[in-house]
Amino acid sequence: MNTPTPMIRLTTQRQIILEELAKVKTHPTASELYDMVRQRLPRIGLGTVYRNLELMAENGMILKIEVGGTQKRFDAFTDPHYHIRCSACGKVDDMEVPVIDELVNSAAQNSPYQILGHHVEFTGVCPRCQKKHNHAATTH
Amino acid sequence: MNTPTPMIRLTTQRQIILEELAKVKTHPTASELYDMVRQRLPRIGLGTVYRNLELMAENGMILKIEVGGTQKRFDAFTDPHYHIRCSACGKVDDMEVPVIDELVNSAAQNSPYQILGHHVEFTGVCPRCQKKHNHAATTH
DNA sequence: CTGCATGCAAACCGTTTGCATCCCC
DNA sequence: GGGGATGCAAACGGTTTGCATGCAG
């Protein structure tokens, strides 16, 4: 009924953005990605990166993660999954928790909205920041 | 063990911000709230609103909703609950779905993070925008 | 009287956009 | 040759911050 993926031309820039994004598991922000891509395409513009990330997200080629924090993040791993963000350093990791269809079903029944999707974001402290914090606590 | 609520002084500005926020169920943004508060405190500064919202969120007096979309939204109803955002108009509503503790438990066991909390954000189309869209679809 | 809180305005940061040029079909 | 894609830079919108003043304790 609806066509989720209109299909877009794969320009050099798009290809390289995609490749660089796929290389990492860190859910980079647009400007982090910009830095990565610039090592291979020094003249690429930041606007191009933004435009193409947006486009590729619309086409389901990548995932746009709009979670807490100020910046959007992107993920080349498009299977549905959840995320966790470190409240101390802002790092975002994948969350190894089964996606719960029950949530969506329950939502669909209890809401007048037409449900399109859902996302779960956990917040917590990453191992690295836990260490820092413990150290600080026992030190002061 | 940890003190979640340091406690802050309740100035006139803070009180009125809190009251105005409690009045509505719309999860207003900072500047929407600014407009509301300004009707009672015409000389209040936007910075004051931001500063105090941030402060009150830290103290658990209100809920800061950092979901998709660009702006943060705030909620005087602090009991844990989920939200749904209309992908067409950006409106945010409470979601009448039971909070799933199982999610947090499962997360705690499968992640090296120290889990602090979680939030579920559904996306969908609100009834109002559904109407608009249907109308547009049958019209064009 | 002392310090936190405020109003105001400027700065900031991430993102978007207008436009001239470029390149692919 | 034409239309979309790009690079560049300026604009934008939301948020934060520096600073002088005000006010409560």
PDB file of C-alpha atoms (C1' of nucleotides) in Angstrom, chain A residues 54 57 63-74 83 85 119 121, chain B residues 66-71 85 119 121 123, chain C residues 15-16:
ATOM      1  CA  GLU A  54      18.625  12.376   6.057  1.00  0.00           C
ATOM      2  CA  ALA A  57      17.391   7.392   6.673  1.00  0.00           C
ATOM      3  CA  LEU A  63      18.805   4.249  10.990  1.00  0.00           C
ATOM      4  CA  LYS A  64      18.446   7.728  12.417  1.00  0.00           C
ATOM      5  CA  ILE A  65      18.571   7.604  16.184  1.00  0.00           C
ATOM      6  CA  GLU A  66      16.924  10.617  17.737  1.00  0.00           C
ATOM      7  CA  VAL A  67      17.411   9.980  21.374  1.00  0.00           C
ATOM      8  CA  GLY A  68      18.228  12.052  24.379  1.00  0.00           C
ATOM      9  CA  GLY A  69      21.106  14.416  24.102  1.00  0.00           C
ATOM     10  CA  THR A  70      21.306  17.130  21.527  1.00  0.00           C
ATOM     11  CA  GLN A  71      22.659  15.503  18.406  1.00  0.00           C
ATOM     12  CA  LYS A  72      21.124  12.963  16.125  1.00  0.00           C
ATOM     13  CA  ARG A  73      23.075   9.772  15.647  1.00  0.00           C
ATOM     14  CA  PHE A  74      23.166   7.283  12.829  1.00  0.00           C
ATOM     15  CA  HIS A  83      19.864   1.571  22.449  1.00  0.00           C
ATOM     16  CA  ARG A  85      23.023   6.031  26.242  1.00  0.00           C
ATOM     17  CA  HIS A 119      12.005   2.995  20.115  1.00  0.00           C
ATOM     18  CA  GLU A 121      16.218   4.116  24.962  1.00  0.00           C
TER      19      GLU A 121
ATOM     20  CA  GLU B  66      14.210  14.243  25.242  1.00  0.00           C
ATOM     21  CA  VAL B  67      12.614  12.438  22.393  1.00  0.00           C
ATOM     22  CA  GLY B  68      12.776  12.652  18.668  1.00  0.00           C
ATOM     23  CA  GLY B  69      12.338  16.020  17.128  1.00  0.00           C
ATOM     24  CA  THR B  70      14.485  18.974  17.908  1.00  0.00           C
ATOM     25  CA  GLN B  71      13.144  20.483  21.080  1.00  0.00           C
ATOM     26  CA  ARG B  85       4.911  11.653  19.084  1.00  0.00           C
ATOM     27  CA  HIS B 119      11.980   5.485  28.060  1.00  0.00           C
ATOM     28  CA  GLU B 121       8.748   6.603  22.532  1.00  0.00           C
ATOM     29  CA  THR B 123       5.823   7.337  16.739  1.00  0.00           C
TER      30      THR B 123
ATOM     31  C1'  DT C  15      21.330  21.712  11.442  1.00  0.00           C
ATOM     32  C1'  DT C  16      19.224  23.610   7.289  1.00  0.00           C
TER      33       DT C  16
END
